[in-house]
mmCIF file of C-alpha atoms (C1' of nucleotides) in Angstrom:
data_model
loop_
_atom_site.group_PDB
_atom_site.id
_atom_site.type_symbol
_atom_site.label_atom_id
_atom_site.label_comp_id
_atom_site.label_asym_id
_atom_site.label_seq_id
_atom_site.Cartn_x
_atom_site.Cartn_y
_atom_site.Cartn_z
ATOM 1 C CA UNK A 1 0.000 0.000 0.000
ATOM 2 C CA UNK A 2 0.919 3.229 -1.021
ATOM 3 C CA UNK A 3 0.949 6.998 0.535
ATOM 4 C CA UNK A 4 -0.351 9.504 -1.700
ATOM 5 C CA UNK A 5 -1.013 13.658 -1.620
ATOM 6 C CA UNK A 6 -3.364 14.846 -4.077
ATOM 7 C CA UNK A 7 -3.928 18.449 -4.090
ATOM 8 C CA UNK A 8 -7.607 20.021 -5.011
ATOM 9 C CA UNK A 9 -8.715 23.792 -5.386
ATOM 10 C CA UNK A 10 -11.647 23.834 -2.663
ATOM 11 C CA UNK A 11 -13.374 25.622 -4.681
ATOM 12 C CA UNK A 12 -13.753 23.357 -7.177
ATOM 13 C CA UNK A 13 -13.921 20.041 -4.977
ATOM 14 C CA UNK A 14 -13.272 20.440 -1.078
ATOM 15 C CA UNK A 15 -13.092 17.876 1.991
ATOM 16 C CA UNK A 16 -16.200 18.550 2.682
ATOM 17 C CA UNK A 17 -17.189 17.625 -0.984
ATOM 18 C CA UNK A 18 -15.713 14.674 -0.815
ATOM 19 C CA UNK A 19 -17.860 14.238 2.648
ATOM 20 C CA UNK A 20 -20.949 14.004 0.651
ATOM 21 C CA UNK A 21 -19.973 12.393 -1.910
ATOM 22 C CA UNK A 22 -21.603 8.437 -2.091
ATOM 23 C CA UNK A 23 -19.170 5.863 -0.383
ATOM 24 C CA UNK A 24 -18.528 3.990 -3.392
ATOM 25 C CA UNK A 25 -16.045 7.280 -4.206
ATOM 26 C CA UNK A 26 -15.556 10.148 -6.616
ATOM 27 C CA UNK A 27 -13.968 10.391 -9.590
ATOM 28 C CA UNK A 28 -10.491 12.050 -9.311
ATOM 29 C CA UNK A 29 -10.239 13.577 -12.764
ATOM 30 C CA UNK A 30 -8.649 16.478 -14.721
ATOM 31 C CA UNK A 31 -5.846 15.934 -14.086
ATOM 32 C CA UNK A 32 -3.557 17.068 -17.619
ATOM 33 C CA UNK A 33 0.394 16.113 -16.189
ATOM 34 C CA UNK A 34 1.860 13.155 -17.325
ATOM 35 C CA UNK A 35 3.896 12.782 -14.411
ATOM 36 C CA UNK A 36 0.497 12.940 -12.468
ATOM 37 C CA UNK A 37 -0.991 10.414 -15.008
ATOM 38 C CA UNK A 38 1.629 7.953 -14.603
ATOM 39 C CA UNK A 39 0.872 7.725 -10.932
ATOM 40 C CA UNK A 40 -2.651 6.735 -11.199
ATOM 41 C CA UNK A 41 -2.123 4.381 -13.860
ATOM 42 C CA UNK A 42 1.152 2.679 -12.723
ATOM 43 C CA UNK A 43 1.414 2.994 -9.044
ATOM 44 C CA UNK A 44 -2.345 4.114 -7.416
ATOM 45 C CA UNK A 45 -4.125 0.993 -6.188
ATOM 46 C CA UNK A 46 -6.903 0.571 -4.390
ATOM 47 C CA UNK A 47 -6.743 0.842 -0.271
ATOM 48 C CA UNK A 48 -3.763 3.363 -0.899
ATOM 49 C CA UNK A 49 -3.803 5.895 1.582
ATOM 50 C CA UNK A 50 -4.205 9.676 0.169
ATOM 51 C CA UNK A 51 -3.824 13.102 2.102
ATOM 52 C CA UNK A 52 -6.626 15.825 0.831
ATOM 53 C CA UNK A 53 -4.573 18.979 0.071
ATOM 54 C CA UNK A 54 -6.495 22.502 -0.534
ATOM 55 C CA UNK A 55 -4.685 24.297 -2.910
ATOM 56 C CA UNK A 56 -5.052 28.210 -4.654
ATOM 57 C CA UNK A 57 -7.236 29.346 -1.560
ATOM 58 C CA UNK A 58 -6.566 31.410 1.203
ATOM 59 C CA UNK A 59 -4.933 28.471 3.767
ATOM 60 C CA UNK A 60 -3.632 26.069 1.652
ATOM 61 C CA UNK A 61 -3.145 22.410 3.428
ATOM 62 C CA UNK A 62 -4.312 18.783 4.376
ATOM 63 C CA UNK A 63 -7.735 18.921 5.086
ATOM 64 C CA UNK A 64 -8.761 15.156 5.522
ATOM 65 C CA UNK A 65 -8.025 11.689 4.567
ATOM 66 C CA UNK A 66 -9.240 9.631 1.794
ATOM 67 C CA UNK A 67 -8.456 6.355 0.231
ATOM 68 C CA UNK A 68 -8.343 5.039 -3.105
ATOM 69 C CA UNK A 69 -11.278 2.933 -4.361
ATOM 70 C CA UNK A 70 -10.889 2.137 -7.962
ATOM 71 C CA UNK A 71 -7.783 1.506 -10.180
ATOM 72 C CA UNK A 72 -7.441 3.739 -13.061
ATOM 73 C CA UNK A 73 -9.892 4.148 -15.802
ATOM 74 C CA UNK A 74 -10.142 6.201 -18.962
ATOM 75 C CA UNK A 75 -10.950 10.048 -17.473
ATOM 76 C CA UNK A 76 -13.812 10.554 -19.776
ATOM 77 C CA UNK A 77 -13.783 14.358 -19.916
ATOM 78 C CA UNK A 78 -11.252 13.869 -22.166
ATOM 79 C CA UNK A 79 -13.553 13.232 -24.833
ATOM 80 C CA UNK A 80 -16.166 15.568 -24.131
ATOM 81 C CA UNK A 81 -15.972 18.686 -26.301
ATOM 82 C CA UNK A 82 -17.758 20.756 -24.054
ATOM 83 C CA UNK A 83 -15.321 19.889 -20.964
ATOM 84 C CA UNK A 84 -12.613 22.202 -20.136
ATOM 85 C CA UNK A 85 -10.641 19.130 -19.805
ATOM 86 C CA UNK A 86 -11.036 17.837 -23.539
ATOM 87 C CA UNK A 87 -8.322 16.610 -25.114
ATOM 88 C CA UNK A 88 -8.951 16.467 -29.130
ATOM 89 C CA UNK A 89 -5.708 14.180 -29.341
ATOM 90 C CA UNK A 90 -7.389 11.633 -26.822
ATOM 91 C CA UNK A 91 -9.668 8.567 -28.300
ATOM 92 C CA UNK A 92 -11.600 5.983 -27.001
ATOM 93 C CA UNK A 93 -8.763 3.476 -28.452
ATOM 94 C CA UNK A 94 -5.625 4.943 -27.424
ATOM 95 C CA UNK A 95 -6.680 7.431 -24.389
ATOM 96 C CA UNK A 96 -4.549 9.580 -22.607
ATOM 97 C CA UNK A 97 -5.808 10.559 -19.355
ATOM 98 C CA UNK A 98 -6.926 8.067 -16.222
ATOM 99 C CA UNK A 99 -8.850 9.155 -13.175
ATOM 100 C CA UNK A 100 -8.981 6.854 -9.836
ATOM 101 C CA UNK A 101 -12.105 6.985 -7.639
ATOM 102 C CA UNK A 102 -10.815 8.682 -4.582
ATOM 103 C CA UNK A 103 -13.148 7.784 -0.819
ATOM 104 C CA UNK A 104 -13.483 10.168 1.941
ATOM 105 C CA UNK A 105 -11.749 8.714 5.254
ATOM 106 C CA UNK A 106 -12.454 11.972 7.581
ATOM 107 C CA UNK A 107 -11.967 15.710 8.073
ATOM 108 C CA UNK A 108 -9.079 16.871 9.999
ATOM 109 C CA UNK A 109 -7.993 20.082 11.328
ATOM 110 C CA UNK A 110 -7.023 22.219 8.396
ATOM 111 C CA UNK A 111 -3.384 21.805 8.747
ATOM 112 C CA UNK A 112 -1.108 24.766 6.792
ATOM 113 C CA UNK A 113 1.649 24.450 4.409
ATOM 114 C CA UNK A 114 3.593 26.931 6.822
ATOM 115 C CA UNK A 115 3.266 24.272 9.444
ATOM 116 C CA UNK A 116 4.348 20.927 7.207
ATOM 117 C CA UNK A 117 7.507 23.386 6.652
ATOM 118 C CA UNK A 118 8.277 23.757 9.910
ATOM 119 C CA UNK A 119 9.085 20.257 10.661
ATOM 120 C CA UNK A 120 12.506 18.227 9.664
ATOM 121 C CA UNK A 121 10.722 15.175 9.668
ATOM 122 C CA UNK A 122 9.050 16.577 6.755
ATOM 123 C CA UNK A 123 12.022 18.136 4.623
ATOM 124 C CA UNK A 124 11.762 15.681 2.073
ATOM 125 C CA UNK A 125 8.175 15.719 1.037
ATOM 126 C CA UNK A 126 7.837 16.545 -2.898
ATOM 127 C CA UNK A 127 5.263 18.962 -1.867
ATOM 128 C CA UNK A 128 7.493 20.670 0.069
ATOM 129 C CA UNK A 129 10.285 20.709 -2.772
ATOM 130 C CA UNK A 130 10.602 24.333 -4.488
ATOM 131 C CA UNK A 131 8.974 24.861 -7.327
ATOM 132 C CA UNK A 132 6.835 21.712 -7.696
ATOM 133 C CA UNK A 133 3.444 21.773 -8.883
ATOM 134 C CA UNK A 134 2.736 18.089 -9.462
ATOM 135 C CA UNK A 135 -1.027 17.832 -8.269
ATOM 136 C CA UNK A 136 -0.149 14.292 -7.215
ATOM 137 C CA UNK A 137 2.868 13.473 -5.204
ATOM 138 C CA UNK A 138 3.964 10.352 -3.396
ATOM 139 C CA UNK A 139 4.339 10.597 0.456
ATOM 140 C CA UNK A 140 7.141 8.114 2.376
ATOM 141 C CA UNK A 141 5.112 5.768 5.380
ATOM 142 C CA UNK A 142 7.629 7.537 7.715
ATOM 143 C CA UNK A 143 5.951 11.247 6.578
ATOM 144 C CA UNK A 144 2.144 9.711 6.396
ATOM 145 C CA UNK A 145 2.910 7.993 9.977
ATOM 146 C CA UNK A 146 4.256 11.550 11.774
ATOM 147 C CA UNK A 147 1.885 13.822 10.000
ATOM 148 C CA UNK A 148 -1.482 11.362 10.732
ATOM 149 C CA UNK A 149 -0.017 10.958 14.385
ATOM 150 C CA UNK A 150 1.628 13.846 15.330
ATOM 151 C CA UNK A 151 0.503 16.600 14.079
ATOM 152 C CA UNK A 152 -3.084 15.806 13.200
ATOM 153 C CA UNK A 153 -3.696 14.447 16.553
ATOM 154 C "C1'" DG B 1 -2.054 40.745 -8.955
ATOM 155 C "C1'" DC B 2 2.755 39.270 -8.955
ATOM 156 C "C1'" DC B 3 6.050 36.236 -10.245
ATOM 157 C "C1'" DA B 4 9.081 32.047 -9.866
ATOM 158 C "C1'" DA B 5 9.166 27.667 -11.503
ATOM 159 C "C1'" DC B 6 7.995 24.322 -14.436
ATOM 160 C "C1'" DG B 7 5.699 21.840 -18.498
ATOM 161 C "C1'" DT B 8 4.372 21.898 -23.299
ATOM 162 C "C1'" DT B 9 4.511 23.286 -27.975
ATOM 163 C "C1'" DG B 10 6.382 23.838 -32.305
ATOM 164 C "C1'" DG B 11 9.754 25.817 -35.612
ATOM 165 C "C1'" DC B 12 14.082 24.777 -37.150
ATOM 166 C "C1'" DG C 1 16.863 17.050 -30.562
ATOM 167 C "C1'" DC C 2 17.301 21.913 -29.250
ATOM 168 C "C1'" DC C 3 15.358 25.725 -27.242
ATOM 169 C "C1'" DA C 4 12.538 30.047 -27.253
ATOM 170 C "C1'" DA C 5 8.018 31.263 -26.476
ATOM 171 C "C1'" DC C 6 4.115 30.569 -24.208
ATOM 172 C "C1'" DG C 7 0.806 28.756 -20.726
ATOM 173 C "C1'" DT C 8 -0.132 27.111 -16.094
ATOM 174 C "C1'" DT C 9 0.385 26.478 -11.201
ATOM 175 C "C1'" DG C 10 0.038 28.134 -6.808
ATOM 176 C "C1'" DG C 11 1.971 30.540 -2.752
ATOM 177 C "C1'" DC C 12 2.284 34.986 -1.227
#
DNA sequence: GCCAACGTTGGC
DNA sequence: GCCAACGTTGGC
């Protein structure tokens, strides 16, 4: 089992979203990185462990915990013209983009980016690297173990 | 709104 | 295959 962070704009699709969503899961989808893409296909299983990040809002960090509930599956926005995530190179042969059905664990505190920073435990998180933007990023059992029992506690 | 950092595109 | 131009991300 793996350790994931997957980042969402709240505004778009928040903890709380995820709350209401039915148990069978949501569809994680959108997603337009190939890096990102490669995750869910290759490595994202279900029963992985995921940390819900809010990103682009006023206190960006983990808000809750989900799991993974599906492996990954053609994201179908990517043939629908009137999607903002349509991808006229994509078919139904030879797709390009996957989404994974993501399931809401719980809420937590909102914890901040500022605070993640703070700690050495934490130096080598991906999120934490400069300049990364991957919406998807892998997180070590060490960092999900002292950030689920430590500091979300 | 700014801007650093990064990814993608496309001409050559 | 290089690389300049452009677009996007996302914290601040």
């Amino acid at each position: 089992m793996r350790y994931w962070l997957m980042k969402s704009e709240p505004e778009e699709f928040s903890i709380d979203d995820l709350a209401r969503a039915p148990r069978r899961g949501s569809a994680w989808f959108g997603v337009r990185n190939y890096q990102a893409r490669n995750f869910k296909r290759d490595q994202m299983h279900i029963g992985d462990r995921v940390l819900f990040y809010h990103s682009s809002c006023p206190e960006p960090g983990i808000a809750g915990l989900a799991e993974v509930c599906s492996e990954a599956y053609p994201d179908k926005t990517q043939f629908d013209p009137k999607s903002k995530y349509y991808d006229a190179k994509a078919t139904h042969e030879v797709p390009r983009w996957v989404s994974v059905d993501v399931r809401f664990i719980k809420k937590t505190r909102l914890l901040p980016l500022a605070e993640l920073r703070e700690h050495r435990e934490l130096a080598g998180m991906r999120l934490l690297a400069r300049g990364n933007r991957l919406s998807i990023t892998s997180v070590d059992p060490d960092e999900w173990k002292f950030i689920t029992t430590r500091l979300l506690k």
